[in-house]
Coordinates of C-alpha atoms and ligand atoms in Angstrom, one line a residue:
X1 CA 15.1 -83.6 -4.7
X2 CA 16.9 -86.7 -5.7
X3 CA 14.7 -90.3 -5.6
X4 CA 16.2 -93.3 -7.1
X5 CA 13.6 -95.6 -10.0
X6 CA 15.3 -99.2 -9.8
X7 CA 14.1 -101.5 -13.4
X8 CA 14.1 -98.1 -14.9
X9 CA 14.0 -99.7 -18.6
X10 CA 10.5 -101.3 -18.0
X11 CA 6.7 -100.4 -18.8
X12 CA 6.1 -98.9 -15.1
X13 CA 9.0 -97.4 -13.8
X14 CA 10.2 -96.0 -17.8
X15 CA 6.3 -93.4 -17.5
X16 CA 7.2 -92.9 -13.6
X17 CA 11.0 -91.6 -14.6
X18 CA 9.1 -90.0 -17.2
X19 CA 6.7 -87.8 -14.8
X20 CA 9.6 -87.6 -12.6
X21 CA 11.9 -85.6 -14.9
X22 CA 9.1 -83.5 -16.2
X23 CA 8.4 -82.3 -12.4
X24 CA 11.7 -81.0 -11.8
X25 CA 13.1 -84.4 -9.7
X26 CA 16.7 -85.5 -10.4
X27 CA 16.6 -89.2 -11.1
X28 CA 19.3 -92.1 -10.4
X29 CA 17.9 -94.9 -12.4
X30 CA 19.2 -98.6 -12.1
X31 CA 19.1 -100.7 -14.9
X32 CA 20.7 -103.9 -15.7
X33 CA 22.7 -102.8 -18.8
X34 CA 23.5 -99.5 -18.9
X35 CA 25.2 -99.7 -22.5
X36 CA 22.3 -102.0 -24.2
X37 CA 20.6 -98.9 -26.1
X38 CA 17.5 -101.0 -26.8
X39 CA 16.9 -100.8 -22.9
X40 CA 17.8 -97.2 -22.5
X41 CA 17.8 -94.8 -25.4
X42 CA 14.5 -94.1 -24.8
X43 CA 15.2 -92.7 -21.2
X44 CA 17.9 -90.6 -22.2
X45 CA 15.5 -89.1 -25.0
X46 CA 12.8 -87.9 -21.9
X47 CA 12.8 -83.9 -21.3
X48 CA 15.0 -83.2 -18.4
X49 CA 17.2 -86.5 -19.0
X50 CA 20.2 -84.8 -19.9
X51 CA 20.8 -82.8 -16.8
X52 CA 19.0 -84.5 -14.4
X53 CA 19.1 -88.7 -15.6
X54 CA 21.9 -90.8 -13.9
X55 CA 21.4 -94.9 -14.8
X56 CA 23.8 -97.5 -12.7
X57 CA 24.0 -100.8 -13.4
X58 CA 22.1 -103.2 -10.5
X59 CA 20.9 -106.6 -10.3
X60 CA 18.4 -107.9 -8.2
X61 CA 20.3 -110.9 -7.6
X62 CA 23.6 -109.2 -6.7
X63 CA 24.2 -108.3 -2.8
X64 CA 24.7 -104.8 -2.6
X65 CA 24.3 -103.9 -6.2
X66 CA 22.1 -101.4 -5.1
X67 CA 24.3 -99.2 -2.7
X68 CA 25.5 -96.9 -5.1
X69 CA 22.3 -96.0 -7.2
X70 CA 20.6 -95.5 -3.3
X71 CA 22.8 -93.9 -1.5
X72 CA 22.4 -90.0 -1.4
X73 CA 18.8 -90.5 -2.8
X74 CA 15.3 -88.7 -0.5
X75 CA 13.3 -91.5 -1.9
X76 CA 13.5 -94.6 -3.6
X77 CA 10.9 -96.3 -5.9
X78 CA 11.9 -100.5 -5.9
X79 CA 9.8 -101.4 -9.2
X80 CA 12.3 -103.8 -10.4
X81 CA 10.9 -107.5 -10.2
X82 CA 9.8 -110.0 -13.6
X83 CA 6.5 -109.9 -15.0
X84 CA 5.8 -113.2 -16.9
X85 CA 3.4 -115.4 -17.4
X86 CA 5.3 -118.0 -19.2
X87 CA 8.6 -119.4 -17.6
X88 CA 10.2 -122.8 -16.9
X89 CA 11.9 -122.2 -13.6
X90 CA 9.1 -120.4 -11.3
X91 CA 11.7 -120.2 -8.5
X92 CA 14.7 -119.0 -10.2
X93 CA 13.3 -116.1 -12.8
X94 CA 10.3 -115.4 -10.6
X95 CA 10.3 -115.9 -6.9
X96 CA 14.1 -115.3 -6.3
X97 CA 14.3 -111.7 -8.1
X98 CA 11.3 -110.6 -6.6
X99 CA 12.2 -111.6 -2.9
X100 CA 15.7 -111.9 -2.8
X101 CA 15.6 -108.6 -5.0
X102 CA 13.0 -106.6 -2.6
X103 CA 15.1 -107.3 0.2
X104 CA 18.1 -106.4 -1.4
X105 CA 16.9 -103.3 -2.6
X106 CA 15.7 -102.6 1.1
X107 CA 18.8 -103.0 2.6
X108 CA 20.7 -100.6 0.5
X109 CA 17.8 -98.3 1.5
X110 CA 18.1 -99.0 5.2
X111 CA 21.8 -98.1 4.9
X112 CA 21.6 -94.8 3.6
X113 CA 20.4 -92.2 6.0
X114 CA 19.2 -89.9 3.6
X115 CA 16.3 -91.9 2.3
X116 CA 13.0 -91.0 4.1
X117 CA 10.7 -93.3 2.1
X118 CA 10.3 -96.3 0.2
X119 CA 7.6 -97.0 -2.6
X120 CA 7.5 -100.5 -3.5
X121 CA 5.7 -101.6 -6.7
X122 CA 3.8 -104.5 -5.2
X123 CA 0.4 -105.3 -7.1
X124 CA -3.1 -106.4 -7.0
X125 CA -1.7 -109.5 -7.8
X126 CA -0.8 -109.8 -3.9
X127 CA -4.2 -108.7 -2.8
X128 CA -6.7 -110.6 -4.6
X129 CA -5.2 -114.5 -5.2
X130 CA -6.7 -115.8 -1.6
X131 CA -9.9 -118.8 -1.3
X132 CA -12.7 -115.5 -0.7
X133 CA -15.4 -115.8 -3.2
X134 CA -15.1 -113.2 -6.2
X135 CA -18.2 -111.8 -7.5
X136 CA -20.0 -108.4 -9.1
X137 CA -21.4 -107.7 -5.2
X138 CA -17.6 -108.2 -3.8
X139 CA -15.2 -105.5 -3.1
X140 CA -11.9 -105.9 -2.7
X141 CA -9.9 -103.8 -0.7
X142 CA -6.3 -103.1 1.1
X143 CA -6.6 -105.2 4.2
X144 CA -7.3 -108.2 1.7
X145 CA -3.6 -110.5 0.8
X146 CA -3.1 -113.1 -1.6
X147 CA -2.7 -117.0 -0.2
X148 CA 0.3 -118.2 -1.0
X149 CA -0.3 -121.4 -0.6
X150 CA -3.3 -121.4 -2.8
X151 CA -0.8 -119.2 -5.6
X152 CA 1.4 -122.4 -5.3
X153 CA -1.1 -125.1 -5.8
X154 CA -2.4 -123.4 -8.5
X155 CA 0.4 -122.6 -10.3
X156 CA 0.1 -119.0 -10.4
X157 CA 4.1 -118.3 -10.1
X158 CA 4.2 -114.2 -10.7
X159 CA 1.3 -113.6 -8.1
X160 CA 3.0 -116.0 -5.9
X161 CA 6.6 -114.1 -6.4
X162 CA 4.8 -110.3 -6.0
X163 CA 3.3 -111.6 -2.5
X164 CA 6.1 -113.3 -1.1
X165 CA 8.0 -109.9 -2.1
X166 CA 5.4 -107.6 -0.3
X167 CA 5.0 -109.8 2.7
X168 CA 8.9 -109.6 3.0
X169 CA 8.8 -105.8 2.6
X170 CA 6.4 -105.2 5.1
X171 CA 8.2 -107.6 7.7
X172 CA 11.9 -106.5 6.9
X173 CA 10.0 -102.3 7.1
X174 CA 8.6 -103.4 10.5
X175 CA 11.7 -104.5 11.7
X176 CA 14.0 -101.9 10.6
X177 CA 11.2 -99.3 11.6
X178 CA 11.4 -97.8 7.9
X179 CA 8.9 -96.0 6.3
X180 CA 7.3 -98.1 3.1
X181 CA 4.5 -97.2 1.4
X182 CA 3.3 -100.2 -1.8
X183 CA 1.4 -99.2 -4.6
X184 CA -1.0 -102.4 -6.2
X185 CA -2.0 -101.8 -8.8
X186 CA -4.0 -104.1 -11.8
X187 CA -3.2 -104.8 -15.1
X188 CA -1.5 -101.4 -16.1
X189 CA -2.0 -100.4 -19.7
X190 CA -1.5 -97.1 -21.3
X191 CA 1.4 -95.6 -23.4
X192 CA 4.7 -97.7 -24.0
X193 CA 7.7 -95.6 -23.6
X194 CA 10.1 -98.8 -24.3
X195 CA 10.9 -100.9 -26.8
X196 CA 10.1 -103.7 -26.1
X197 CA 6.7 -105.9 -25.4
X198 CA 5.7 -106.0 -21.9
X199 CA 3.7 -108.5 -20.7
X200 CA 0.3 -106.2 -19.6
X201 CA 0.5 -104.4 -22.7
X202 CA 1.0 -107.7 -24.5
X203 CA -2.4 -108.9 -23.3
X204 CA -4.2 -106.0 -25.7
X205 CA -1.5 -106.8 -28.4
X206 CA -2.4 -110.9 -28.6
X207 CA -6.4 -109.2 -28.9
X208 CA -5.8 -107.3 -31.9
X209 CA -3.2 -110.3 -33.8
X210 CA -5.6 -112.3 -35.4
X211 CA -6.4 -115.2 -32.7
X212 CA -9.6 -116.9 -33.1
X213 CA -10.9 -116.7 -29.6
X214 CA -10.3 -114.4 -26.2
X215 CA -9.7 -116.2 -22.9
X216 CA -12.8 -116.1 -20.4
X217 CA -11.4 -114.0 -18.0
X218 CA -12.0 -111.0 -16.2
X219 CA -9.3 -109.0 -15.8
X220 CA -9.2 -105.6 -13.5
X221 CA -7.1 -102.5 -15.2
X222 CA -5.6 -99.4 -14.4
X223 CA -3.5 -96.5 -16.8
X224 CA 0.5 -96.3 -16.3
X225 CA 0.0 -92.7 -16.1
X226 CA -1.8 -92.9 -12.9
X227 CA 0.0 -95.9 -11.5
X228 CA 3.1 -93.3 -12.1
X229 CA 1.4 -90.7 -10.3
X230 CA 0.6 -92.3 -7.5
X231 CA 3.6 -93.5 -7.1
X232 CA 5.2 -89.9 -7.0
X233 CA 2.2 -89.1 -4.4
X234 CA 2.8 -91.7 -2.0
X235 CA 6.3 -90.2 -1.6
X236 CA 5.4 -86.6 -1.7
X237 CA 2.0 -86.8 0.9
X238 CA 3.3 -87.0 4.4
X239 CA 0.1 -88.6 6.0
X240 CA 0.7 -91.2 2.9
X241 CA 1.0 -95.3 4.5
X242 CA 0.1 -98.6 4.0
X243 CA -0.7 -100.0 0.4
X244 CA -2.7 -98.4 -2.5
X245 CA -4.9 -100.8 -4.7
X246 CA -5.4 -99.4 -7.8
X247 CA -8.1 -100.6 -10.5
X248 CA -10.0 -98.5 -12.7
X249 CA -12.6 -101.2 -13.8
X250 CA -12.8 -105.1 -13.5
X251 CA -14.0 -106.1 -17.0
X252 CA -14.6 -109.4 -18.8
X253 CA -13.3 -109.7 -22.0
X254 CA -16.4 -109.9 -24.2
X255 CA -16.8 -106.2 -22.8
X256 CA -12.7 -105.3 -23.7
X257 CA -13.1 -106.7 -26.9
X258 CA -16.0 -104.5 -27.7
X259 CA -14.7 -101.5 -26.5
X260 CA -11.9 -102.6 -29.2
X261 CA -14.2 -103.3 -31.9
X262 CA -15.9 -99.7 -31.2
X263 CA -12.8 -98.0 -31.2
X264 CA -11.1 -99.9 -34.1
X265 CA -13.8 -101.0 -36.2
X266 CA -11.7 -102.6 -39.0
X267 CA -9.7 -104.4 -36.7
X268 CA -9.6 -108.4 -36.3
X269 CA -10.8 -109.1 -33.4
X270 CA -11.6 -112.5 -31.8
X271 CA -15.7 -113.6 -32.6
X272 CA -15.9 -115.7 -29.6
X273 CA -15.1 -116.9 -26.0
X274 CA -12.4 -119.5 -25.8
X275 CA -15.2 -122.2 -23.8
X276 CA -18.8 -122.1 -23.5
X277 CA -19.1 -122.0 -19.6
X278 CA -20.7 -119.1 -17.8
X279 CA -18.1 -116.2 -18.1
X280 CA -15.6 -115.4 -15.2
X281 CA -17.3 -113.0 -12.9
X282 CA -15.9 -109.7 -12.4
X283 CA -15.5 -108.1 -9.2
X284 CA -15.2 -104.6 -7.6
X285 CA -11.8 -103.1 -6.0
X286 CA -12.4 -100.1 -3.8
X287 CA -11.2 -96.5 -4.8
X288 CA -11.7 -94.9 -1.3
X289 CA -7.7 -94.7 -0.5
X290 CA -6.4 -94.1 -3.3
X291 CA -8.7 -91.0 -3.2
X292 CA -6.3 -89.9 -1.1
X293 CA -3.7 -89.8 -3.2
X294 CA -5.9 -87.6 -5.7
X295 CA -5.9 -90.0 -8.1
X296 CA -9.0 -89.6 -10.7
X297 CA -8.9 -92.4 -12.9
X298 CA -8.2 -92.4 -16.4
X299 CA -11.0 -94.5 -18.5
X300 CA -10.6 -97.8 -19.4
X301 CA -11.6 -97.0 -23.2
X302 CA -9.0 -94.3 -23.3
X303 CA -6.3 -96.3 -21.9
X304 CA -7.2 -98.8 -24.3
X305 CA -7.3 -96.0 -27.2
X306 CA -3.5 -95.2 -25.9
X307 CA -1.6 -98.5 -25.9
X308 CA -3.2 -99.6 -29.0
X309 CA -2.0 -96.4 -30.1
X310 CA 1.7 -97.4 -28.8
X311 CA 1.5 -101.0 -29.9
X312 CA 1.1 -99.9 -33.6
X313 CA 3.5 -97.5 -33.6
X314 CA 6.0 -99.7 -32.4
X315 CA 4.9 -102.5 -35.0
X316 CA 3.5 -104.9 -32.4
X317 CA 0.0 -104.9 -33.6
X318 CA -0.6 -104.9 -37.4
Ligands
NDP401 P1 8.6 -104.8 -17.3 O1 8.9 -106.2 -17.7 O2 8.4 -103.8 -18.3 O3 9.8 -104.3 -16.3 C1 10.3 -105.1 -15.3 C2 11.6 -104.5 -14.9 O4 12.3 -105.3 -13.9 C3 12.6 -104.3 -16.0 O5 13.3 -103.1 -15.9 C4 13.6 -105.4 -15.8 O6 14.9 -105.2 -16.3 C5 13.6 -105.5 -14.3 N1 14.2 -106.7 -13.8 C6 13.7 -108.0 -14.0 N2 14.6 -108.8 -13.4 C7 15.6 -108.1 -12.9 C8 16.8 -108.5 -12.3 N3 17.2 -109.7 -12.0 N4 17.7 -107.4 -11.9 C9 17.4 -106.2 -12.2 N5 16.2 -105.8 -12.8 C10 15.4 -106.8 -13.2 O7 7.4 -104.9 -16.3 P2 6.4 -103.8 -15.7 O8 6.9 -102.4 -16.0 O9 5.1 -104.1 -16.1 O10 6.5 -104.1 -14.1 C11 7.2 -103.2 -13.2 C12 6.7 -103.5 -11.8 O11 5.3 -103.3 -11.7 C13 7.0 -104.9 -11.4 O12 7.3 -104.8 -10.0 C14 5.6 -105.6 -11.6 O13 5.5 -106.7 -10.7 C15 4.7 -104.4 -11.2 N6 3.4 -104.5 -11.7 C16 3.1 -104.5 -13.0 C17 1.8 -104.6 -13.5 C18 1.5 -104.6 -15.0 O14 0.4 -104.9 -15.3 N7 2.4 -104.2 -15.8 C19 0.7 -104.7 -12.6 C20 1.1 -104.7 -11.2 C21 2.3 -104.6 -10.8 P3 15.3 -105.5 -17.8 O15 14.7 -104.4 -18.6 O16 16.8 -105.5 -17.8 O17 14.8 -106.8 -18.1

């Protein structure tokens, strides 16, 4: 079968060609420079990329950019969109990639008759950012979405880009009675194939880099290597529909940081919280549908133990 990975040089989308590859699938991969090595060589090193690897060039932004990558292609997987936390213009390198990009992306697929499904990457990030109180007792689930107007009064730009993007999937699928499925998944950690720094993975790297305090947050996180796989599921399991959360544990980071300090006890880690008010409560995600997927969660600590791994041997943590 032939499926097409769009951002195929990022974190996600460069373990899902990955998995892809090693299970016999023939992958057209869009990226936005095909001839910028640092983007790409580590792609065309996977097992299977030589025979069965095909990268276009696509931008989000660009109408129709997609049409060749798509066309031909059984399934597609849109995980192209910006993931950052720090940016001048929220509208311009957030909001319009994500949306205009989605829909883009979409109609290419809704004009190539051999696609049966779509898996966007959407993320928890458009399920949990909403006025409901979060707490240790509450669990989150699919049927919850993130408030966009709350995202915008408080700033929170990517969240606010990721559920504009979904919510515009989900109308444009209704409309063109196409068959979407989104995977939402938490902070993903695990192994970098790129390399580059992405943001998630970044989070782990600013732990270990000498800083003074951690932020009191709680965060909720989930391995690349299942993200990946469910992805591949939610296009292979007929009976498959709707969206996915995925979260293997909501955490603080007093508990991250000594799950660090136990696996890396020489490190330098941060001695204390950055304030001295009552720390961020965590909250619980359910698992049930994503059972479904058969998806048994890799640990937190491992998937810790694996990008830390990655981060040093890329030189990114000392
Ligand atoms: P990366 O930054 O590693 O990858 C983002 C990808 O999007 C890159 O391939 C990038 O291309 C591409 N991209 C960005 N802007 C454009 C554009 N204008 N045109 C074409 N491609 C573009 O991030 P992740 O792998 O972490 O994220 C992948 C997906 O997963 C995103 O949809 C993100 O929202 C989602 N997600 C990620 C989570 C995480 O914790 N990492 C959590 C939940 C969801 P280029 O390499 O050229 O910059």
């Amino acid at each position: 079968k032939t499926v097409c990975v769009t951002g195929a040089s990022g974190f996600v989308a460069s373990n899902l060609v990955k998995l892809l590859l090693q299970q016999g699938y023939s992958v057209k991969a869009s990226v936005r420079s095909p001839n910028n090595l640092t983007k790409t060589e580590h792609l065309l090193k996977l097992d299977g990329a030589k025979e069965r690897l095909h990268l276009f060039k696509a931008d989000l932004l660009e109408n129709g950019s997609f049409d060749a990558v798509i066309d031909g292609c059984d399934g597609v997987f849109h995980t192209a969109s910006p993931f950052f936390n720090t940016v001048t213009d929220p509208q311009k390198e957030l909001i319009e990639p994500a949306l205009k990009g989605t829909l883009n992306v979409l109609d290419s697929c809704s004009k190539a008759s051999s696609v049966k499904r779509v898996v966007v990457t959407s993320s928890l990030a458009a399920v949990v950012y909403n006025a409901r109180p979060k707490t240790p007792e509450v669990v989150v689930d699919e049927t919850w979405f993130s408030d966009p107007q709350l995202c915008k009064e408080m700033k929170w730009w990517y969240a606010l880009s990721k559920t504009l993007a979904e919510d515009a999937a989900w109308k444009f699928a209704e409309e063109k009675g196409m068959d979407i499925v989104t995977i939402n998944p938490a902070m993903v950690i695990g192994p970098l194939l790129q390399s580059t720094l992405n943001t998630s993975a970044e989070e782990i790297a600013q732990l270990l880099n000498g800083s003074e305090t951690y932020p009191n947050s709680s965060l909720a996180w989930v391995n690349v290597k299942d993200v990946a796989n469910a992805h591949i599921q939610a296009f292979e399991i007929p009976s498959a529909s709707g969206r996915y959360c995925m979260v293997e544990s909501v955490v603080h980071n007093s508990e991250l940081i000594e799950i660090l300090r136990r696996l890396y006890p020489a490190s330098q880690l941060p001695q204390k919280c950055a304030d001295n008010k009552p720390h961020a409560p965590t909250f619980q995600v359910s698992n049930e549908k994503v059972k479904s997927l058969g998806i048994d969660y890799i640990t937190l600590e491992q998937s810790i133990k694996e990008t830390v791994e990655s981060l040093k041997e890329k030189n990114f943590v000392k």
